[in-house]
Tab-separated table of C-alpha atoms in Angstrom:
chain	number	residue	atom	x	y	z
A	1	UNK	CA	0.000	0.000	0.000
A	2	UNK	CA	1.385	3.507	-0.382
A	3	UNK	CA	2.451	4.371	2.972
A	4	UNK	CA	0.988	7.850	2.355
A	5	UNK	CA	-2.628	6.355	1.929
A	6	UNK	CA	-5.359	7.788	5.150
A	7	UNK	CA	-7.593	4.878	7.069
A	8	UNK	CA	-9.916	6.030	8.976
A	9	UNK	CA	-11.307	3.820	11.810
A	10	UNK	CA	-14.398	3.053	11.676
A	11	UNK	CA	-15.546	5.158	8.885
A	12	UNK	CA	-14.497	8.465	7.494
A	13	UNK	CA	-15.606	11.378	9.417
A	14	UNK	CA	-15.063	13.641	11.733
A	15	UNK	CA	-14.929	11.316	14.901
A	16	UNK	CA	-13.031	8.757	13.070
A	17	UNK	CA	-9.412	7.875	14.675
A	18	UNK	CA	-7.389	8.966	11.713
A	19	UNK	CA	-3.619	7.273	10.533
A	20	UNK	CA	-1.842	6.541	7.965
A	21	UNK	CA	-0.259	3.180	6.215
A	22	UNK	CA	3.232	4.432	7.076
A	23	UNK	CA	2.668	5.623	10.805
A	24	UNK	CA	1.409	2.063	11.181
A	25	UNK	CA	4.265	0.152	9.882
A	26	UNK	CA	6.180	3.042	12.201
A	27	UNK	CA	4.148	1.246	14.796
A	28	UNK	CA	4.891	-2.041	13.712
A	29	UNK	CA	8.215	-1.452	13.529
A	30	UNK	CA	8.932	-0.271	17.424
A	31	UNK	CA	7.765	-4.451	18.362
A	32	UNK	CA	10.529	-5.501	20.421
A	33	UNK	CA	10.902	-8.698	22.920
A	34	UNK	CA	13.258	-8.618	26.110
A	35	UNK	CA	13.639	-11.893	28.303
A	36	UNK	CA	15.526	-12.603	31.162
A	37	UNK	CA	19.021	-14.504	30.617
A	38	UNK	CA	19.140	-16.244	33.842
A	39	UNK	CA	16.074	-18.426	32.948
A	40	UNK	CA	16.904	-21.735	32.012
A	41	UNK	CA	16.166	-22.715	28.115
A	42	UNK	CA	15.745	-18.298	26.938
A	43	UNK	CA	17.205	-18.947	23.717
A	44	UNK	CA	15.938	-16.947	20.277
A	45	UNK	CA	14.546	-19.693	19.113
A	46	UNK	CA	12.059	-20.624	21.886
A	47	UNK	CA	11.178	-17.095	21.726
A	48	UNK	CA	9.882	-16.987	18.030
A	49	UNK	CA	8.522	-20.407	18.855
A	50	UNK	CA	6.166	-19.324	21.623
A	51	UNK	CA	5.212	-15.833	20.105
A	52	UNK	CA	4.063	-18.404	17.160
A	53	UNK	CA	1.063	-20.029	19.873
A	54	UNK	CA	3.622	-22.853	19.605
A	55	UNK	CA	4.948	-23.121	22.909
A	56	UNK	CA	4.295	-25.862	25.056
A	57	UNK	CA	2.144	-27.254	27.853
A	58	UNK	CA	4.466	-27.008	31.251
A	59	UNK	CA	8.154	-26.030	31.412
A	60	UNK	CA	7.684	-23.470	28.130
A	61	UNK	CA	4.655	-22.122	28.891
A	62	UNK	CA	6.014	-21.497	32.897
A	63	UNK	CA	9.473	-19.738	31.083
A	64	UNK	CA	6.662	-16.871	29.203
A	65	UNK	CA	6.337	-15.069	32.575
A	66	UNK	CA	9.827	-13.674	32.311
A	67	UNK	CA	9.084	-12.384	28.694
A	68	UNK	CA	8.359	-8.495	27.884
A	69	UNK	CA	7.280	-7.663	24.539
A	70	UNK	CA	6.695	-3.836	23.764
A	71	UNK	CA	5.736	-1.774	21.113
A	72	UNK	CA	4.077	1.371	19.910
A	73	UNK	CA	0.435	0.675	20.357
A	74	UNK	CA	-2.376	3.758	20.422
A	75	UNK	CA	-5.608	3.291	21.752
A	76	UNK	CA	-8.782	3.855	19.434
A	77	UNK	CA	-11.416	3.442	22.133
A	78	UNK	CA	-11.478	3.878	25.723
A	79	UNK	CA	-12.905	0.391	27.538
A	80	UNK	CA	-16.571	2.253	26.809
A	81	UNK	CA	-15.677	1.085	23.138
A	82	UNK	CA	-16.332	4.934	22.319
A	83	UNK	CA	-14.265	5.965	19.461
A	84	UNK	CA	-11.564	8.232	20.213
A	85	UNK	CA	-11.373	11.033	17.502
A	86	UNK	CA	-7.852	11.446	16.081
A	87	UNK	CA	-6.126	13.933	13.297
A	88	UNK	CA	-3.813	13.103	11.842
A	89	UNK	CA	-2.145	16.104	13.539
A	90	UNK	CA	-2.522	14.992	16.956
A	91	UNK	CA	0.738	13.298	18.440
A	92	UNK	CA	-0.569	11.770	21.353
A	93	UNK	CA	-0.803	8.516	19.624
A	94	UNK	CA	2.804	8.114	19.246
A	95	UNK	CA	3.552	8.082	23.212
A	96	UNK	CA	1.832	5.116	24.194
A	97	UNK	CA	3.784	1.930	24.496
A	98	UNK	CA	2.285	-1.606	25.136
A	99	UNK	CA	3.910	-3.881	27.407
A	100	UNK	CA	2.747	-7.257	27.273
A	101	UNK	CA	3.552	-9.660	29.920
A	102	UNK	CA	1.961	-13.107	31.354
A	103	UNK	CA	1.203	-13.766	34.963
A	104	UNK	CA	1.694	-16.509	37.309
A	105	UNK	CA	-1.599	-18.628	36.642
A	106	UNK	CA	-3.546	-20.824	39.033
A	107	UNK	CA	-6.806	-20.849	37.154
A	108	UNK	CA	-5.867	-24.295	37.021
A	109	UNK	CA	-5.379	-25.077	32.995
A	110	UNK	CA	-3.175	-27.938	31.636
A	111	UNK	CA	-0.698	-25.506	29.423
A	112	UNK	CA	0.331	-23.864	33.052
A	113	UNK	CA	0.518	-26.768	35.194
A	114	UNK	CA	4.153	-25.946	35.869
A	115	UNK	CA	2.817	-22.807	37.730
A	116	UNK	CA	0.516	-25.460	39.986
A	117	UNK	CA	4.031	-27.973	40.763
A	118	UNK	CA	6.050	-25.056	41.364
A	119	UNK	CA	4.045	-22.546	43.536
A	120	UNK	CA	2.223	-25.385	45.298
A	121	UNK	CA	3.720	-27.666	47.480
A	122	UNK	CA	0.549	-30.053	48.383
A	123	UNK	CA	-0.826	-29.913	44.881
A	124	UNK	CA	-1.305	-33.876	45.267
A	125	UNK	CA	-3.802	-32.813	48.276
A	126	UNK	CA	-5.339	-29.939	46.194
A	127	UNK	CA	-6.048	-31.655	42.762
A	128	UNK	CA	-8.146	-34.549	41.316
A	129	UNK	CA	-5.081	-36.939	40.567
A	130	UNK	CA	-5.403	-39.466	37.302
A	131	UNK	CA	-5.057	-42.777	39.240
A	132	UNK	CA	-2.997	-44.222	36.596
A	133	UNK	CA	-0.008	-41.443	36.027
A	134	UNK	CA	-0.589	-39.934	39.681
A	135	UNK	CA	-0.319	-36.525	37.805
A	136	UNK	CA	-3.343	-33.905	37.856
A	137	UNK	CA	-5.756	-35.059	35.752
A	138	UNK	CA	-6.971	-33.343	33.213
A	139	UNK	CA	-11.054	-32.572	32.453
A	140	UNK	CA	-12.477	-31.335	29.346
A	141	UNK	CA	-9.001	-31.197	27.666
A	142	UNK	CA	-7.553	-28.780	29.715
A	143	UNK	CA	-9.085	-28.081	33.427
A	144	UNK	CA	-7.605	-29.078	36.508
A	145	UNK	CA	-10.635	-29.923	39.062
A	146	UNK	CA	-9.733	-29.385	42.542
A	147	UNK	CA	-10.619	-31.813	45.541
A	148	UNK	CA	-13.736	-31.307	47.564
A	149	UNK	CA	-12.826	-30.306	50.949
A	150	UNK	CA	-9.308	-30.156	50.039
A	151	UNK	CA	-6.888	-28.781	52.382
A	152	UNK	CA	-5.702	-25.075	52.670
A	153	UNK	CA	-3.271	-24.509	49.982
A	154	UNK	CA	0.261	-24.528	51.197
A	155	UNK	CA	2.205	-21.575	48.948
A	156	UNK	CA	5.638	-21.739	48.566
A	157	UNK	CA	5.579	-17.929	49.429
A	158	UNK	CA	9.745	-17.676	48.817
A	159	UNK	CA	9.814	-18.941	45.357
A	160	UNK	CA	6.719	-16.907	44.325
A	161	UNK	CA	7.687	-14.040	45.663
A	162	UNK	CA	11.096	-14.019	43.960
A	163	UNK	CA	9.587	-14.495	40.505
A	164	UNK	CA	6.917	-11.887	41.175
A	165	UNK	CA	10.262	-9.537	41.513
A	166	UNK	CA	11.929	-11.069	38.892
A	167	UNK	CA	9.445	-10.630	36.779
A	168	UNK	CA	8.379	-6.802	38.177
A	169	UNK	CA	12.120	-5.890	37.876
A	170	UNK	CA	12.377	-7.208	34.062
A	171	UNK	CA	9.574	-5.232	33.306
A	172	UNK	CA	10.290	-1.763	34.769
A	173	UNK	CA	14.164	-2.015	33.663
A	174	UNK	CA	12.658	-2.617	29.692
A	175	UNK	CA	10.434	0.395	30.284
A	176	UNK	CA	12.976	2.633	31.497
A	177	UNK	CA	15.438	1.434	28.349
A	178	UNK	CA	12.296	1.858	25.774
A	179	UNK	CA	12.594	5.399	27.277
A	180	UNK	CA	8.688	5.309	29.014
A	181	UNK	CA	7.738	7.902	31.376
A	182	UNK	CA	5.156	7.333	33.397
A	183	UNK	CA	4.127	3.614	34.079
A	184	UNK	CA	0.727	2.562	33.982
A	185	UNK	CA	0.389	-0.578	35.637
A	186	UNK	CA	-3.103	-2.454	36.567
A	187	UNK	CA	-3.231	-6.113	38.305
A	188	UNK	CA	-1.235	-9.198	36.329
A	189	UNK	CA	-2.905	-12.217	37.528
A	190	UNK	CA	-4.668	-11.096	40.297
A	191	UNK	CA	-8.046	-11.620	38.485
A	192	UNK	CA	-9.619	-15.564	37.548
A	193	UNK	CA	-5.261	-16.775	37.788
A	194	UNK	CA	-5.026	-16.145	41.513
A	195	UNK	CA	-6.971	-19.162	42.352
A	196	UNK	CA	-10.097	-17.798	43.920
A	197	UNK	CA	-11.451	-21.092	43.729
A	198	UNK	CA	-8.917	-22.695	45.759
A	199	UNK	CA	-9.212	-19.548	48.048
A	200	UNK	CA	-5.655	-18.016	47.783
A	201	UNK	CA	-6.534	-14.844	45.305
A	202	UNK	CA	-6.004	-12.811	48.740
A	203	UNK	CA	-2.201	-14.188	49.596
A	204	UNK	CA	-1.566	-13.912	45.503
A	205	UNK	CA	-2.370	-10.214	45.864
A	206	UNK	CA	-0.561	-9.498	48.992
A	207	UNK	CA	2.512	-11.377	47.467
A	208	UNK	CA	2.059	-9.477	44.018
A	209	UNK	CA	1.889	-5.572	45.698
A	210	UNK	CA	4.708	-6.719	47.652
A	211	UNK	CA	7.381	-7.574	45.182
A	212	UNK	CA	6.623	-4.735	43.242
A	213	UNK	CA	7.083	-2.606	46.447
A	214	UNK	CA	10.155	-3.845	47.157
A	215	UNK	CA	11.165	-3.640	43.730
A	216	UNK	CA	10.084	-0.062	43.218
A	217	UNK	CA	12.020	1.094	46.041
A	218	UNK	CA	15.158	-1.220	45.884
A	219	UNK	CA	15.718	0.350	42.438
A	220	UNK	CA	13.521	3.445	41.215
A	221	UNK	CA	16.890	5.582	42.197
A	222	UNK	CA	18.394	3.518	39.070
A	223	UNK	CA	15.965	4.437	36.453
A	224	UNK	CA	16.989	7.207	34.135
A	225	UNK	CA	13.373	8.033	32.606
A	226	UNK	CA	10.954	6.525	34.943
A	227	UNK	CA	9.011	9.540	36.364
A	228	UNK	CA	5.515	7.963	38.028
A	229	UNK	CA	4.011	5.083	38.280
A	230	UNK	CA	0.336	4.682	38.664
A	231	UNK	CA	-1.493	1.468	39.209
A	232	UNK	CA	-4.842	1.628	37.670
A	233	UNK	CA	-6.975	-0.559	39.896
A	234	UNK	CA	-10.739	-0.543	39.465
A	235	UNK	CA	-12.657	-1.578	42.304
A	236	UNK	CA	-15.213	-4.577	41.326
A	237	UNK	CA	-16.111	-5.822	44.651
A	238	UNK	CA	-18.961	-5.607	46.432
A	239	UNK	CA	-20.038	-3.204	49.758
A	240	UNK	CA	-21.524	-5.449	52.238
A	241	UNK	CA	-23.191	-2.945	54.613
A	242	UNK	CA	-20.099	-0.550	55.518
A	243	UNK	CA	-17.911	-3.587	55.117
A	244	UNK	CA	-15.560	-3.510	51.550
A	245	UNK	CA	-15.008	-6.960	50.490
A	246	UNK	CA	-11.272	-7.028	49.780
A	247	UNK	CA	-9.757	-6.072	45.746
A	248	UNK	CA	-7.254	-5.596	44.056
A	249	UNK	CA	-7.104	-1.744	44.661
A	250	UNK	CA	-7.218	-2.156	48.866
A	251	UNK	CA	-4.433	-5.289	49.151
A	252	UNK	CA	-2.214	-2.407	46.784
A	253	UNK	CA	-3.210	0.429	49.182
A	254	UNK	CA	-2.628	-1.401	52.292
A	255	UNK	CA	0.896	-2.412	51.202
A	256	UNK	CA	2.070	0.976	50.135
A	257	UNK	CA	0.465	2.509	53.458
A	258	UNK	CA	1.236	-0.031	55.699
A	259	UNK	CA	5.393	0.530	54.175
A	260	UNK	CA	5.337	3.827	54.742
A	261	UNK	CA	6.577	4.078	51.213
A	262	UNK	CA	8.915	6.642	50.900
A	263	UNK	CA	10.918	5.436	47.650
A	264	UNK	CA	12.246	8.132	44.792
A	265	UNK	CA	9.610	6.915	42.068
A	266	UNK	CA	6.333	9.081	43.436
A	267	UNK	CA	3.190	6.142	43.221
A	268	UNK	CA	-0.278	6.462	42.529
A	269	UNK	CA	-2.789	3.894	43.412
A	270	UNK	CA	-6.042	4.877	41.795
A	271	UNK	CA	-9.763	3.329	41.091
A	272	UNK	CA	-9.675	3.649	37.215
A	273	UNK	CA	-9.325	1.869	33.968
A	274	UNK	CA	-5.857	1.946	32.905
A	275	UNK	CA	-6.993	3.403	29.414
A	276	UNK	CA	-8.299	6.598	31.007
A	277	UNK	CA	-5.186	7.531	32.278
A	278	UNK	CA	-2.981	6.512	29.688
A	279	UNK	CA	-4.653	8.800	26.929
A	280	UNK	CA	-4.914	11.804	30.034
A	281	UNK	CA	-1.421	11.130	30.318
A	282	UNK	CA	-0.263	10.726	26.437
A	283	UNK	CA	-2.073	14.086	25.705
A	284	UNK	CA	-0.277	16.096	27.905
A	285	UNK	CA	2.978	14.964	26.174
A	286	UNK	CA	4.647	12.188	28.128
A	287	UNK	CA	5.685	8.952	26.970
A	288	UNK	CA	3.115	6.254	28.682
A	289	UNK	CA	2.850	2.215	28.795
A	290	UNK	CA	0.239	0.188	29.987
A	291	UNK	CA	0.496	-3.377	31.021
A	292	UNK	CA	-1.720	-6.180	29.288
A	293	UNK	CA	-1.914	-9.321	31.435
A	294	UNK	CA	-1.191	-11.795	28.387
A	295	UNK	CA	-1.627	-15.346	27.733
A	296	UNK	CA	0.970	-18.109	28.397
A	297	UNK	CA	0.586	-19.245	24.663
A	298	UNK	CA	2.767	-16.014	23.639
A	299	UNK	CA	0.057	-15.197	20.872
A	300	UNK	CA	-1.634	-11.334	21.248
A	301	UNK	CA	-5.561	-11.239	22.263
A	302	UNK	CA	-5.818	-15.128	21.817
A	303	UNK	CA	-9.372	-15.390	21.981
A	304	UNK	CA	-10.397	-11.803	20.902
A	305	UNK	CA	-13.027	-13.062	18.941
A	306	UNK	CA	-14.773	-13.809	22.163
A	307	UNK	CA	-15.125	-9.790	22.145
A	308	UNK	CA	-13.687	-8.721	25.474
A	309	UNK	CA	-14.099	-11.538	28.030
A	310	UNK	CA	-11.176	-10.196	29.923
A	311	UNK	CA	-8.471	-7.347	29.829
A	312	UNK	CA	-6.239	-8.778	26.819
A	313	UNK	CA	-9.217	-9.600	24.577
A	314	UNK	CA	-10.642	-5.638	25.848
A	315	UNK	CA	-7.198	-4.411	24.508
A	316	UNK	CA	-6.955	-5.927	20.933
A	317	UNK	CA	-10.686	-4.437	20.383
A	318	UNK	CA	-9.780	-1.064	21.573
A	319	UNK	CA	-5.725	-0.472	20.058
A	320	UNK	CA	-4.140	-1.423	17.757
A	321	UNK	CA	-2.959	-4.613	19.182
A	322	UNK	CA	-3.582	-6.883	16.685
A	323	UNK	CA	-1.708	-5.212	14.303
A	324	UNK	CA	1.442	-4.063	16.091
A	325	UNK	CA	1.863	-7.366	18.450
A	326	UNK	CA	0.174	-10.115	16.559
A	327	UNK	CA	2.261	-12.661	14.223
A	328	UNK	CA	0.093	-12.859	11.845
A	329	UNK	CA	0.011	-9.372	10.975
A	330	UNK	CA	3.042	-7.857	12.002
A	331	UNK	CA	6.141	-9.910	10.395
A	332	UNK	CA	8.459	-7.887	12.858
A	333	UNK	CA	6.972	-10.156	15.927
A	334	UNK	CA	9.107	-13.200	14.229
A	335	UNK	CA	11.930	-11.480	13.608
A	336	UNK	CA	14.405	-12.451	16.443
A	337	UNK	CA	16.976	-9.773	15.465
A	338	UNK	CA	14.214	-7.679	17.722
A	339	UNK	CA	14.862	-10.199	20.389
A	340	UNK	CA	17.093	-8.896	23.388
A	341	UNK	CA	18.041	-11.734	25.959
A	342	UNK	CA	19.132	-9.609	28.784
């Protein structure tokens, strides 16, 4: 296509979000993967591998959580799915950054049963065993089904905790190298992956706002562009009487109150959709990433067809995701000469 032609998104008009071919493959063109060195089997080739969907069930699926891809990605649509008018003179577009990252996952799915062996030491007690391999057995192809009346889960707190900071420090170092400003942050499996249903979503969150507490203040005095960071945290629980039932957004407040946090990097904790604040903040001229919570499986939106059934399928609806971050569309996501092992 000639790079100069004009797309308008949905339709022409005066609402439209407005580009052009060559400001996308400008987009395109920013992709870029970072993954952490000291993680056994990080090689190049596992990486195109798994941004392929190709990686697999276990060991490679459990290596994605210390894997940051990042690119230029502007957001068409607030979560509202109103259309965000765009001219092709505004700039704001061009200082929002993607970051997508998985999560540790206790959902309970076969592809991240590593994340079960390795975070819980009495999954035998926890989980419907197949009485023939004495592994977790498997339902409907991919489900774990845990025990009735099982046993509190026992966490290996230590080894969580250091991968939450592992992973929390990878990211924040590749956002102060891609030269990002203000961080926008929102919870990385702390939704359906912190294993409500086995009734430890509360010590996953605790855990989670910890390490990237600790993280925050062991090394915000090290970042060179790093301004802000803001954790955009909407509240979904409910008010029973005067009593809040516990989120996201109060395990977050309570650590960074409770810490007296104090660190160089000023935080804000706030009760707002991390889309909101990115575009406030891209408009008024700083360079701004938000975090999407991706899937194991390394492929972007992965079931964004099922329009929006959580934040990852809400973000390749409403940017331009899909084309910046997907394989199938943007050749520069297979290209491991944009693949920095660091």
């Amino acid at each position: 296509m000639d790079p100069n032609t004009i797309i308008y998104f949905p339709c022409e008009g005066s609402s439209a979000f407005t580009m052009t071919v060559s400001e996308i493959q400008r987009w395109q063109n920013s992709f870029t993967v970072y993954a952490d060195r000291d993680i056994p089997g990080m090689k190049k080739s596992f990486l195109q591998r798994a941004l392929e969907g190709k990686s697999m069930n276990g060991r490679e699926a459990f290596r994605m959580k210390f894997v940051v891809r990042i690119s230029d990605c502007p957001v068409m649509m607030k979560f509202d799915a109103k259309i965000l008018p765009r001219s092709l003179n505004d700039d704001w577009p061009n200082f929002i950054k993607l970051i997508s990252m998985t999560g540790v996952d206790f959902a309970g799915r076969v592809h991240d049963v590593d994340d079960i062996l390795a975070y819980i030491t009495n999954w035998r007690n926890v989980f419907e065993l197949d009485q023939v391999t004495g592994k977790i057995a498997v339902f409907d192809g991919r489900n774990f089904h845990p025990v009735k009346n099982h046993p509190p889960v026992l966490l290996n707190e230590n080894l969580l905790l250091d991968h939450l900071k592992r992973m929390t420090r990878l990211r924040l170092r590749v956002c102060d190298r891609e030269k990002v400003q203000i961080v926008v942050e929102t919870g990385i499996g702390l939704g359906i992956f912190s294993g409500k249903h086995i009734r430890i979503d509360s010590q996953v969150r605790r855990l989670t706002a910890h390490a990237l507490r600790c993280v925050i203040t062991e090394e915000g005095a090290t970042y060179t562009h790093i301004r802000a960071i803001v954790f955009a945290l909407p509240i979904f629980s409910k008010t029973i009487g005067d009593i809040q039932i516990p989120d996201v957004y109060h395990d977050f407040v309570n650590e960074f109150h409770k810490s007296k946090y104090c660190g160089r990097i000023p935080v804000l904790i706030v009760d707002h959709d991390m889309h909101e604040l990115a575009v406030a903040i891209a408009c008024r001229g700083f360079r701004v990433s938000e975090l999407n919570p991706a899937d194991s499986h390394g492929v972007f939106g992965e079931y964004w067809q099922n329009y929006g059934p959580a934040v990852e399928e809400k973000l390749a609806l409403t940017t331009l995701g899909l084309l910046v971050q997907h394989h199938l569309i943007n050749r520069s996501v297979l290209d491991d000469s944009r693949y920095h092992i660091i």
